[in-house]
Every structure is written in C-alpha cells, then in structure tokens.
CSV table of N, CA and C in Angstrom, one decimal:
chain,number,residue,atom,x,y,z
A,1,MET,N,12.4,0.9,-145.5
A,1,MET,CA,13.7,0.4,-145.5
A,1,MET,C,14.7,1.5,-145.9
A,2,ILE,N,14.4,2.2,-147.0
A,2,ILE,CA,15.3,3.3,-147.5
A,2,ILE,C,15.4,4.4,-146.4
A,3,GLN,N,14.3,4.7,-145.8
A,3,GLN,CA,14.3,5.7,-144.8
A,3,GLN,C,15.2,5.3,-143.6
A,4,LYS,N,15.1,4.1,-143.2
A,4,LYS,CA,16.0,3.6,-142.1
A,4,LYS,C,17.4,3.7,-142.5
A,5,ALA,N,17.8,3.3,-143.7
A,5,ALA,CA,19.1,3.4,-144.2
A,5,ALA,C,19.6,4.8,-144.2
A,6,ARG,N,18.8,5.8,-144.6
A,6,ARG,CA,19.1,7.2,-144.6
A,6,ARG,C,19.3,7.7,-143.2
A,7,SER,N,18.5,7.2,-142.3
A,7,SER,CA,18.6,7.6,-140.9
A,7,SER,C,19.9,7.1,-140.3
A,8,LEU,N,20.3,5.8,-140.6
A,8,LEU,CA,21.5,5.3,-140.1
A,8,LEU,C,22.7,6.0,-140.7
A,9,MET,N,22.7,6.3,-141.9
A,9,MET,CA,23.8,7.1,-142.6
A,9,MET,C,23.9,8.5,-141.9
A,10,GLN,N,22.8,9.1,-141.7
A,10,GLN,CA,22.8,10.4,-141.0
A,10,GLN,C,23.5,10.3,-139.6
A,11,THR,N,23.1,9.3,-138.9
A,11,THR,CA,23.6,9.1,-137.6
A,11,THR,C,25.1,8.9,-137.7
A,12,PHE,N,25.5,8.0,-138.6
A,12,PHE,CA,27.0,7.7,-138.9
A,12,PHE,C,27.7,9.0,-139.1
A,13,ILE,N,27.2,9.9,-139.9
A,13,ILE,CA,27.9,11.1,-140.3
A,13,ILE,C,27.9,12.1,-139.1
A,14,GLU,N,26.8,12.2,-138.4
A,14,GLU,CA,26.7,13.1,-137.2
A,14,GLU,C,27.7,12.7,-136.1
A,15,ARG,N,27.9,11.4,-135.9
A,15,ARG,CA,28.7,10.9,-134.8
A,15,ARG,C,30.2,10.9,-135.2
A,16,GLY,N,30.5,11.3,-136.4
A,16,GLY,CA,31.9,11.3,-136.8
A,16,GLY,C,32.4,10.0,-137.5
A,17,GLY,N,31.5,9.3,-138.1
A,17,GLY,CA,31.8,8.0,-138.7
A,17,GLY,C,32.9,8.0,-139.8
A,18,TRP,N,33.0,9.1,-140.5
A,18,TRP,CA,34.1,9.2,-141.5
A,18,TRP,C,35.4,9.2,-140.9
A,19,TRP,N,35.6,9.8,-139.7
A,19,TRP,CA,36.8,9.7,-139.0
A,19,TRP,C,37.2,8.2,-138.6
A,20,VAL,N,36.2,7.5,-138.2
A,20,VAL,CA,36.4,6.1,-137.9
A,20,VAL,C,36.8,5.3,-139.1
A,21,SER,N,36.1,5.5,-140.2
A,21,SER,CA,36.4,4.8,-141.5
A,21,SER,C,37.8,5.1,-141.9
A,22,ALA,N,38.2,6.4,-141.9
A,22,ALA,CA,39.6,6.8,-142.3
A,22,ALA,C,40.6,6.1,-141.4
A,23,GLN,N,40.3,6.1,-140.1
A,23,GLN,CA,41.2,5.5,-139.1
A,23,GLN,C,41.4,4.0,-139.4
A,24,PHE,N,40.4,3.3,-139.7
A,24,PHE,CA,40.5,1.8,-140.0
A,24,PHE,C,41.2,1.6,-141.3
A,25,GLY,N,41.0,2.5,-142.3
A,25,GLY,CA,41.7,2.4,-143.5
A,25,GLY,C,43.2,2.6,-143.4
A,26,LEU,N,43.6,3.6,-142.5
A,26,LEU,CA,45.0,3.8,-142.3
A,26,LEU,C,45.6,2.7,-141.5
A,27,LEU,N,44.9,2.1,-140.5
A,27,LEU,CA,45.4,1.0,-139.8
A,27,LEU,C,45.6,-0.2,-140.7
A,28,PHE,N,44.6,-0.4,-141.6
A,28,PHE,CA,44.7,-1.6,-142.5
A,28,PHE,C,45.9,-1.4,-143.4
A,29,ALA,N,46.1,-0.2,-143.9
A,29,ALA,CA,47.3,0.0,-144.8
A,29,ALA,C,48.6,-0.2,-144.0
A,30,LEU,N,48.6,0.2,-142.7
A,30,LEU,CA,49.8,0.1,-141.9
A,30,LEU,C,50.1,-1.4,-141.6
A,31,VAL,N,49.1,-2.2,-141.3
A,31,VAL,CA,49.3,-3.6,-141.1
A,31,VAL,C,49.8,-4.4,-142.3
A,32,LEU,N,49.3,-4.0,-143.5
A,32,LEU,CA,49.7,-4.7,-144.7
A,32,LEU,C,50.9,-4.0,-145.5
A,33,ALA,N,51.5,-3.0,-144.9
A,33,ALA,CA,52.5,-2.2,-145.6
A,33,ALA,C,53.7,-3.1,-145.9
A,34,PRO,N,54.2,-2.9,-147.1
A,34,PRO,CA,55.5,-3.6,-147.5
A,34,PRO,C,56.6,-3.1,-146.7
A,35,SER,N,57.7,-3.8,-146.7
A,35,SER,CA,58.9,-3.3,-145.9
A,35,SER,C,59.5,-2.0,-146.6
A,36,GLU,N,59.5,-2.0,-147.9
A,36,GLU,CA,60.1,-0.8,-148.6
A,36,GLU,C,59.3,-0.6,-149.8
A,37,LEU,N,59.5,0.7,-150.3
A,37,LEU,CA,59.0,1.1,-151.6
A,37,LEU,C,60.2,1.7,-152.3
A,38,PRO,N,60.3,1.6,-153.7
A,38,PRO,CA,61.5,2.0,-154.4
A,38,PRO,C,61.8,3.5,-154.2
A,39,TRP,N,60.8,4.4,-154.0
A,39,TRP,CA,61.0,5.8,-153.8
A,39,TRP,C,61.2,6.2,-152.4
A,40,LEU,N,61.1,5.3,-151.4
A,40,LEU,CA,61.3,5.6,-150.0
A,40,LEU,C,62.7,5.2,-149.7
A,41,PRO,N,63.5,6.0,-148.9
A,41,PRO,CA,64.8,5.5,-148.5
A,41,PRO,C,64.7,4.3,-147.6
A,42,ALA,N,65.6,3.3,-147.8
A,42,ALA,CA,65.7,2.2,-146.9
A,42,ALA,C,66.4,2.7,-145.6
A,43,LEU,N,65.9,2.3,-144.5
A,43,LEU,CA,66.4,2.7,-143.2
A,43,LEU,C,67.1,1.5,-142.6
A,44,SER,N,68.4,1.4,-142.6
A,44,SER,CA,69.2,0.3,-142.2
A,44,SER,C,69.0,-0.1,-140.7
A,45,PHE,N,68.7,0.9,-139.9
A,45,PHE,CA,68.5,0.6,-138.4
A,45,PHE,C,67.3,-0.2,-138.2
A,46,LEU,N,66.4,-0.3,-139.1
A,46,LEU,CA,65.2,-1.1,-139.0
A,46,LEU,C,65.5,-2.6,-139.0
A,47,ARG,N,66.7,-2.9,-139.5
A,47,ARG,CA,67.0,-4.3,-139.6
A,47,ARG,C,67.9,-4.8,-138.4
A,48,GLU,N,68.1,-4.0,-137.5
A,48,GLU,CA,68.9,-4.3,-136.3
A,48,GLU,C,68.1,-4.9,-135.2
A,49,GLN,N,68.7,-5.8,-134.4
A,49,GLN,CA,68.0,-6.4,-133.3
A,49,GLN,C,67.4,-5.4,-132.3
A,50,GLY,N,68.1,-4.3,-132.1
A,50,GLY,CA,67.6,-3.3,-131.2
A,50,GLY,C,66.3,-2.7,-131.6
A,51,ALA,N,66.1,-2.6,-132.9
A,51,ALA,CA,64.8,-2.1,-133.4
A,51,ALA,C,63.7,-3.1,-133.1
A,52,LEU,N,64.0,-4.4,-133.3
A,52,LEU,CA,63.1,-5.4,-133.0
A,52,LEU,C,62.7,-5.4,-131.5
A,53,ILE,N,63.6,-5.3,-130.7
A,53,ILE,CA,63.3,-5.3,-129.2
A,53,ILE,C,62.5,-4.0,-128.8
A,54,ALA,N,63.0,-2.9,-129.4
A,54,ALA,CA,62.2,-1.7,-129.1
A,54,ALA,C,60.8,-1.8,-129.7
A,55,GLY,N,60.6,-2.4,-130.8
A,55,GLY,CA,59.3,-2.6,-131.3
A,55,GLY,C,58.4,-3.4,-130.4
A,56,PHE,N,58.9,-4.5,-129.9
A,56,PHE,CA,58.1,-5.3,-129.0
A,56,PHE,C,57.8,-4.5,-127.7
A,57,ILE,N,58.7,-3.7,-127.2
A,57,ILE,CA,58.5,-2.9,-126.0
A,57,ILE,C,57.4,-1.9,-126.3
A,58,LEU,N,57.6,-1.1,-127.4
A,58,LEU,CA,56.6,-0.1,-127.8
A,58,LEU,C,55.2,-0.7,-128.0
A,59,GLY,N,55.2,-1.9,-128.7
A,59,GLY,CA,53.9,-2.5,-128.9
A,59,GLY,C,53.2,-3.0,-127.6
A,60,GLY,N,54.0,-3.5,-126.7
A,60,GLY,CA,53.4,-3.9,-125.4
A,60,GLY,C,52.9,-2.7,-124.6
A,61,CYS,N,53.7,-1.6,-124.6
A,61,CYS,CA,53.2,-0.4,-123.9
A,61,CYS,C,52.0,0.1,-124.5
A,62,GLY,N,51.9,0.1,-125.9
A,62,GLY,CA,50.7,0.5,-126.6
A,62,GLY,C,49.5,-0.3,-126.2
A,63,VAL,N,49.6,-1.6,-126.2
A,63,VAL,CA,48.5,-2.5,-125.8
A,63,VAL,C,48.1,-2.2,-124.4
A,64,ALA,N,49.0,-2.0,-123.5
A,64,ALA,CA,48.7,-1.7,-122.1
A,64,ALA,C,47.9,-0.4,-122.0
A,65,LEU,N,48.4,0.6,-122.6
A,65,LEU,CA,47.8,2.0,-122.5
A,65,LEU,C,46.5,2.0,-123.2
A,66,ALA,N,46.3,1.5,-124.4
A,66,ALA,CA,45.0,1.4,-125.0
A,66,ALA,C,44.0,0.6,-124.2
A,67,GLY,N,44.5,-0.6,-123.7
A,67,GLY,CA,43.7,-1.4,-122.9
A,67,GLY,C,43.2,-0.7,-121.6
A,68,ALA,N,44.0,0.0,-121.0
A,68,ALA,CA,43.6,0.7,-119.8
A,68,ALA,C,42.6,1.8,-120.1
A,69,GLY,N,42.8,2.5,-121.3
A,69,GLY,CA,41.8,3.4,-121.7
A,69,GLY,C,40.5,2.8,-122.0
A,70,LEU,N,40.5,1.7,-122.6
A,70,LEU,CA,39.2,1.0,-122.9
A,70,LEU,C,38.5,0.6,-121.6
A,71,LEU,N,39.3,0.1,-120.6
A,71,LEU,CA,38.7,-0.4,-119.3
A,71,LEU,C,38.1,0.8,-118.6
A,72,HIS,N,38.8,1.9,-118.5
A,72,HIS,CA,38.4,3.1,-117.7
A,72,HIS,C,37.2,3.8,-118.4
A,73,LEU,N,37.0,3.7,-119.7
A,73,LEU,CA,35.9,4.3,-120.4
A,73,LEU,C,34.6,3.5,-120.0
A,74,GLY,N,34.7,2.2,-119.9
A,74,GLY,CA,33.5,1.4,-119.6
A,74,GLY,C,32.4,1.6,-120.5
A,75,ALA,N,31.2,1.9,-120.0
A,75,ALA,CA,30.0,2.1,-120.8
A,75,ALA,C,30.0,3.4,-121.6
A,76,ASN,N,31.0,4.3,-121.4
A,76,ASN,CA,31.2,5.5,-122.2
A,76,ASN,C,31.9,5.2,-123.6
A,77,LEU,N,32.4,4.0,-123.7
A,77,LEU,CA,33.1,3.6,-124.9
A,77,LEU,C,32.2,3.7,-126.2
A,78,THR,N,32.7,4.3,-127.2
A,78,THR,CA,32.0,4.4,-128.5
A,78,THR,C,33.1,4.4,-129.6
A,79,PRO,N,32.9,3.8,-130.7
A,79,PRO,CA,33.9,3.9,-131.8
A,79,PRO,C,33.9,5.3,-132.4
A,80,PHE,N,32.9,6.1,-132.2
A,80,PHE,CA,32.8,7.4,-132.8
A,80,PHE,C,33.4,8.5,-131.9
A,81,PRO,N,33.9,9.6,-132.6
A,81,PRO,CA,34.5,10.6,-131.8
A,81,PRO,C,33.5,11.5,-131.0
A,82,ARG,N,32.2,11.5,-131.5
A,82,ARG,CA,31.2,12.3,-130.7
A,82,ARG,C,30.8,11.5,-129.5
A,83,PRO,N,30.9,12.1,-128.3
A,83,PRO,CA,30.5,11.4,-127.1
A,83,PRO,C,29.1,10.9,-127.1
A,84,ARG,N,28.8,9.8,-126.3
A,84,ARG,CA,27.5,9.3,-126.2
A,84,ARG,C,26.6,10.4,-125.5
A,85,ASP,N,25.3,10.4,-125.8
A,85,ASP,CA,24.4,11.3,-125.2
A,85,ASP,C,24.2,11.1,-123.7
A,86,ASN,N,24.3,9.8,-123.3
A,86,ASN,CA,24.1,9.4,-121.9
A,86,ASN,C,25.4,9.1,-121.2
A,87,GLY,N,26.5,9.6,-121.8
A,87,GLY,CA,27.8,9.3,-121.3
A,87,GLY,C,28.2,10.2,-120.1
A,88,ALA,N,29.4,9.9,-119.5
A,88,ALA,CA,29.9,10.8,-118.5
A,88,ALA,C,31.4,11.0,-118.8
A,89,LEU,N,31.9,12.2,-118.4
A,89,LEU,CA,33.3,12.5,-118.6
A,89,LEU,C,34.2,11.7,-117.7
A,90,VAL,N,35.2,11.0,-118.3
A,90,VAL,CA,36.1,10.2,-117.5
A,90,VAL,C,37.4,10.9,-117.3
A,91,GLN,N,37.8,11.1,-116.1
A,91,GLN,CA,39.1,11.9,-115.8
A,91,GLN,C,40.0,11.1,-114.8
A,92,HIS,N,39.6,9.9,-114.5
A,92,HIS,CA,40.4,9.1,-113.6
A,92,HIS,C,41.1,8.0,-114.3
A,93,GLY,N,42.0,7.3,-113.5
A,93,GLY,CA,42.8,6.2,-114.1
A,93,GLY,C,43.8,6.7,-115.1
A,94,VAL,N,43.9,6.1,-116.2
A,94,VAL,CA,44.9,6.5,-117.2
A,94,VAL,C,44.5,7.9,-117.8
A,95,TYR,N,43.2,8.2,-117.7
A,95,TYR,CA,42.7,9.5,-118.2
A,95,TYR,C,43.2,10.7,-117.3
A,96,ALA,N,43.8,10.4,-116.2
A,96,ALA,CA,44.4,11.4,-115.4
A,96,ALA,C,45.7,11.8,-115.9
A,97,ILE,N,46.3,11.0,-116.8
A,97,ILE,CA,47.7,11.3,-117.3
A,97,ILE,C,47.7,11.6,-118.8
A,98,VAL,N,46.7,11.2,-119.5
A,98,VAL,CA,46.6,11.6,-120.9
A,98,VAL,C,45.1,11.5,-121.3
A,99,ARG,N,44.7,12.5,-122.2
A,99,ARG,CA,43.3,12.7,-122.5
A,99,ARG,C,42.8,11.6,-123.5
A,100,HIS,N,43.7,11.1,-124.3
A,100,HIS,CA,43.4,10.1,-125.4
A,100,HIS,C,44.3,8.9,-125.3
A,101,PRO,N,44.2,8.1,-124.2
A,101,PRO,CA,45.1,7.0,-124.1
A,101,PRO,C,44.9,5.9,-125.1
A,102,ILE,N,43.7,5.8,-125.7
A,102,ILE,CA,43.5,4.7,-126.7
A,102,ILE,C,44.2,5.2,-128.0
A,103,TYR,N,44.1,6.4,-128.3
A,103,TYR,CA,44.9,6.9,-129.5
A,103,TYR,C,46.4,6.8,-129.2
A,104,SER,N,46.8,7.1,-128.0
A,104,SER,CA,48.2,7.0,-127.7
A,104,SER,C,48.7,5.6,-127.8
A,105,GLY,N,47.9,4.7,-127.3
A,105,GLY,CA,48.3,3.3,-127.3
A,105,GLY,C,48.3,2.7,-128.8
A,106,ILE,N,47.4,3.2,-129.6
A,106,ILE,CA,47.4,2.7,-131.0
A,106,ILE,C,48.6,3.3,-131.7
A,107,ILE,N,49.0,4.5,-131.4
A,107,ILE,CA,50.1,5.1,-132.0
A,107,ILE,C,51.4,4.4,-131.6
A,108,LEU,N,51.5,4.1,-130.3
A,108,LEU,CA,52.7,3.3,-129.8
A,108,LEU,C,52.7,2.0,-130.5
A,109,GLY,N,51.6,1.3,-130.5
A,109,GLY,CA,51.5,0.0,-131.2
A,109,GLY,C,51.9,0.0,-132.6
A,110,ALA,N,51.5,1.1,-133.3
A,110,ALA,CA,51.8,1.3,-134.7
A,110,ALA,C,53.3,1.4,-134.9
A,111,PHE,N,54.0,2.3,-134.1
A,111,PHE,CA,55.4,2.4,-134.2
A,111,PHE,C,56.1,1.1,-133.9
A,112,GLY,N,55.6,0.4,-132.8
A,112,GLY,CA,56.2,-0.9,-132.5
A,112,GLY,C,56.1,-1.9,-133.6
A,113,TRP,N,54.9,-1.9,-134.2
A,113,TRP,CA,54.7,-2.8,-135.4
A,113,TRP,C,55.7,-2.5,-136.5
A,114,SER,N,55.9,-1.2,-136.7
A,114,SER,CA,56.8,-0.8,-137.8
A,114,SER,C,58.2,-1.3,-137.5
A,115,LEU,N,58.6,-1.2,-136.3
A,115,LEU,CA,60.0,-1.7,-135.9
A,115,LEU,C,60.1,-3.2,-136.0
A,116,VAL,N,59.1,-3.9,-135.5
A,116,VAL,CA,59.1,-5.3,-135.5
A,116,VAL,C,59.2,-5.8,-137.0
A,117,ARG,N,58.4,-5.2,-137.8
A,117,ARG,CA,58.4,-5.6,-139.2
A,117,ARG,C,59.6,-5.1,-140.0
A,118,GLY,N,60.3,-4.1,-139.4
A,118,GLY,CA,61.4,-3.5,-140.1
A,118,GLY,C,61.0,-2.8,-141.4
A,119,SER,N,59.9,-2.1,-141.3
A,119,SER,CA,59.2,-1.5,-142.5
A,119,SER,C,59.3,0.0,-142.4
A,120,SER,N,60.0,0.6,-143.4
A,120,SER,CA,60.1,2.1,-143.5
A,120,SER,C,58.7,2.6,-143.9
A,121,VAL,N,58.0,1.8,-144.7
A,121,VAL,CA,56.6,2.2,-145.2
A,121,VAL,C,55.7,2.3,-144.0
A,122,ALA,N,55.7,1.3,-143.1
A,122,ALA,CA,54.9,1.2,-141.9
A,122,ALA,C,55.3,2.4,-141.0
A,123,LEU,N,56.6,2.7,-140.9
A,123,LEU,CA,57.0,3.8,-140.1
A,123,LEU,C,56.4,5.1,-140.6
A,124,ALA,N,56.4,5.3,-141.9
A,124,ALA,CA,55.8,6.5,-142.4
A,124,ALA,C,54.3,6.6,-142.2
A,125,LEU,N,53.7,5.4,-142.3
A,125,LEU,CA,52.2,5.4,-142.0
A,125,LEU,C,52.0,5.6,-140.5
A,126,SER,N,52.9,5.2,-139.7
A,126,SER,CA,52.7,5.4,-138.2
A,126,SER,C,52.8,6.9,-137.9
A,127,ALA,N,53.7,7.6,-138.6
A,127,ALA,CA,53.8,9.1,-138.5
A,127,ALA,C,52.5,9.7,-139.0
A,128,ALA,N,52.0,9.2,-140.1
A,128,ALA,CA,50.7,9.7,-140.6
A,128,ALA,C,49.6,9.5,-139.6
A,129,LEU,N,49.6,8.3,-139.0
A,129,LEU,CA,48.6,8.0,-138.0
A,129,LEU,C,48.6,8.9,-136.8
A,130,LEU,N,49.8,9.3,-136.4
A,130,LEU,CA,50.0,10.3,-135.3
A,130,LEU,C,49.4,11.6,-135.7
A,131,ILE,N,49.6,12.1,-136.9
A,131,ILE,CA,49.0,13.3,-137.4
A,131,ILE,C,47.5,13.2,-137.5
A,132,PHE,N,47.1,12.1,-138.0
A,132,PHE,CA,45.6,11.8,-138.1
A,132,PHE,C,44.9,11.9,-136.8
A,133,PHE,N,45.5,11.3,-135.8
A,133,PHE,CA,44.9,11.3,-134.4
A,133,PHE,C,44.9,12.7,-133.8
A,134,HIS,N,45.9,13.5,-134.2
A,134,HIS,CA,46.0,14.9,-133.7
A,134,HIS,C,44.7,15.6,-134.2
A,135,PHE,N,44.4,15.5,-135.5
A,135,PHE,CA,43.3,16.2,-136.1
A,135,PHE,C,41.9,15.6,-135.6
A,136,LYS,N,41.9,14.2,-135.5
A,136,LYS,CA,40.7,13.6,-135.1
A,136,LYS,C,40.4,14.0,-133.6
A,137,SER,N,41.4,14.1,-132.8
A,137,SER,CA,41.2,14.4,-131.4
A,137,SER,C,40.8,15.9,-131.3
A,138,ARG,N,41.3,16.8,-132.2
A,138,ARG,CA,40.8,18.2,-132.1
A,138,ARG,C,39.3,18.3,-132.4
A,139,ARG,N,38.8,17.5,-133.4
A,139,ARG,CA,37.4,17.5,-133.6
A,139,ARG,C,36.6,16.9,-132.5
A,140,GLU,N,37.1,15.8,-132.0
A,140,GLU,CA,36.5,15.2,-130.8
A,140,GLU,C,36.4,16.1,-129.6
A,141,GLU,N,37.5,16.8,-129.4
A,141,GLU,CA,37.5,17.7,-128.2
A,141,GLU,C,36.5,18.9,-128.3
A,142,ARG,N,36.2,19.3,-129.5
A,142,ARG,CA,35.2,20.4,-129.7
A,142,ARG,C,33.9,19.8,-129.3
A,143,TRP,N,33.6,18.6,-129.6
A,143,TRP,CA,32.3,17.9,-129.2
A,143,TRP,C,32.3,17.7,-127.7
A,144,LEU,N,33.5,17.3,-127.1
A,144,LEU,CA,33.5,17.1,-125.7
A,144,LEU,C,33.3,18.4,-124.9
A,145,VAL,N,33.9,19.5,-125.4
A,145,VAL,CA,33.7,20.8,-124.7
A,145,VAL,C,32.2,21.2,-124.7
A,146,GLU,N,31.6,20.9,-125.9
A,146,GLU,CA,30.1,21.2,-126.0
A,146,GLU,C,29.3,20.4,-125.0
A,147,ARG,N,29.7,19.1,-124.9
A,147,ARG,CA,28.9,18.2,-124.0
A,147,ARG,C,29.2,18.3,-122.5
A,148,TYR,N,30.5,18.6,-122.2
A,148,TYR,CA,30.9,18.6,-120.8
A,148,TYR,C,31.7,20.0,-120.6
A,149,PRO,N,31.1,20.9,-120.0
A,149,PRO,CA,31.7,22.2,-119.8
A,149,PRO,C,33.0,22.1,-119.0
A,150,GLU,N,33.1,21.1,-118.1
A,150,GLU,CA,34.4,20.9,-117.3
A,150,GLU,C,35.5,20.4,-118.2
A,151,TYR,N,35.3,20.0,-119.4
A,151,TYR,CA,36.3,19.5,-120.3
A,151,TYR,C,37.4,20.5,-120.6
A,152,ALA,N,37.1,21.8,-120.7
A,152,ALA,CA,38.0,22.8,-120.9
A,152,ALA,C,39.1,22.9,-119.8
A,153,ASP,N,38.7,22.7,-118.6
A,153,ASP,CA,39.6,22.7,-117.4
A,153,ASP,C,40.5,21.4,-117.5
A,154,TYR,N,39.9,20.3,-117.9
A,154,TYR,CA,40.6,19.1,-118.0
A,154,TYR,C,41.7,19.2,-119.1
A,155,GLN,N,41.4,19.9,-120.2
A,155,GLN,CA,42.3,20.1,-121.3
A,155,GLN,C,43.6,20.9,-120.8
A,156,GLN,N,43.3,21.8,-119.8
A,156,GLN,CA,44.5,22.6,-119.3
A,156,GLN,C,45.3,21.8,-118.3
A,157,ARG,N,44.8,20.8,-117.7
A,157,ARG,CA,45.5,20.0,-116.7
A,157,ARG,C,46.2,18.8,-117.3
A,158,VAL,N,45.7,18.2,-118.3
A,158,VAL,CA,46.1,16.9,-118.8
A,158,VAL,C,46.5,17.0,-120.3
A,159,LYS,N,47.7,16.4,-120.6
A,159,LYS,CA,48.2,16.5,-122.0
A,159,LYS,C,47.3,15.6,-122.9
A,160,LYS,N,47.4,15.9,-124.2
A,160,LYS,CA,46.4,15.3,-125.2
A,160,LYS,C,46.8,13.8,-125.5
A,161,ILE,N,48.0,13.6,-126.1
A,161,ILE,CA,48.4,12.3,-126.7
A,161,ILE,C,49.6,11.7,-126.0
A,162,ILE,N,50.6,12.5,-125.7
A,162,ILE,CA,51.8,12.0,-125.1
A,162,ILE,C,51.8,12.4,-123.7
A,163,PRO,N,51.7,11.5,-122.7
A,163,PRO,CA,51.6,11.8,-121.3
A,163,PRO,C,52.7,12.8,-120.8
A,164,PHE,N,52.3,13.8,-120.2
A,164,PHE,CA,53.2,14.8,-119.6
A,164,PHE,C,54.0,15.7,-120.6
A,165,ILE,N,53.8,15.5,-121.9
A,165,ILE,CA,54.5,16.2,-122.9
A,165,ILE,C,53.6,16.9,-123.9
A,166,TRP,N,52.7,16.2,-124.6
A,166,TRP,CA,51.8,16.8,-125.6
A,166,TRP,C,50.4,16.3,-125.5
C-alpha cells in the first residue's frame, strides 16, 4: 500500500502535478475573491454596465476557446503538463491559431469573471493567472519539444497564448 502511494506520488510529480495543484489553487482563489481589499485601489470602471457586458463577452469567448481546445485534444487530453506517452501532437482546429487554447480560454474566462463580479482582487488574480500560464506553458513546451521533434516548428508558426499576437 505504501509502495503504491509512493509510486502514485512519483508519477504525480513527474507529470507536473504541482503545476496543476497551483493552477487549481489560483482558480479557487479567483472564484472566491472579494470585490475589494483595503490596500488595493478601488477601480470605479468595474462598477459600470460596460464592464459587466464586456465580462460576459470575455467569459463566453473563453468558454468557447477552452471548449474547442478540449474537443480537438480528444484522447490526448491530460490535466498534467507532461504529454501522454501514447499521445499525438495536435496542430489542427483551434490549435492552428494558438498553441494553448485551453489556457487562453481560462484566462479570458478569468478576466470576464472579474469584470462580471466587479472585483479588483479577481482582476489582479486574473493577471497573476496569465503570468502563471506563461511559466506553466514554458515548462510544458520543453516536454513537448522532447516528445515531438516537430513541435519546434509549430512554435515558430503559431502564437502561444494570444492568437496572432503572443
């Protein structure tokens, strides 16, 4: 029993499980974030109707982008940043316009959520999530280059997180 637990923990670590844990912790904090904190400046534009509408639009776009990424990955989907041993490199569909559409969609959704809630704290956490996904994707891409030699060419052709921009 102890040996099996050690084996599972080793697999969790090798596959990048700590990245996944940190991601869910950050998302949890973002969802439960208060509107304001005393030491953070209040952002008045967050209380306007335009921010609410923009939030719903961003959130919807985020759901669509992440959903398309999930569908195109199919059997290659894993919660871990290390690719599956028996996986294939996906470069079609939404992956033809952005290398990490699920991360992109989550980021859009986070900013949308922040605007809908009118929360400067959630807005700050959304920015932190963007930075987090930048670093997580860098680690993931090192594993992808090791696993799929053609990934280096894919990196040159397709932007990482923001389609056509970055």
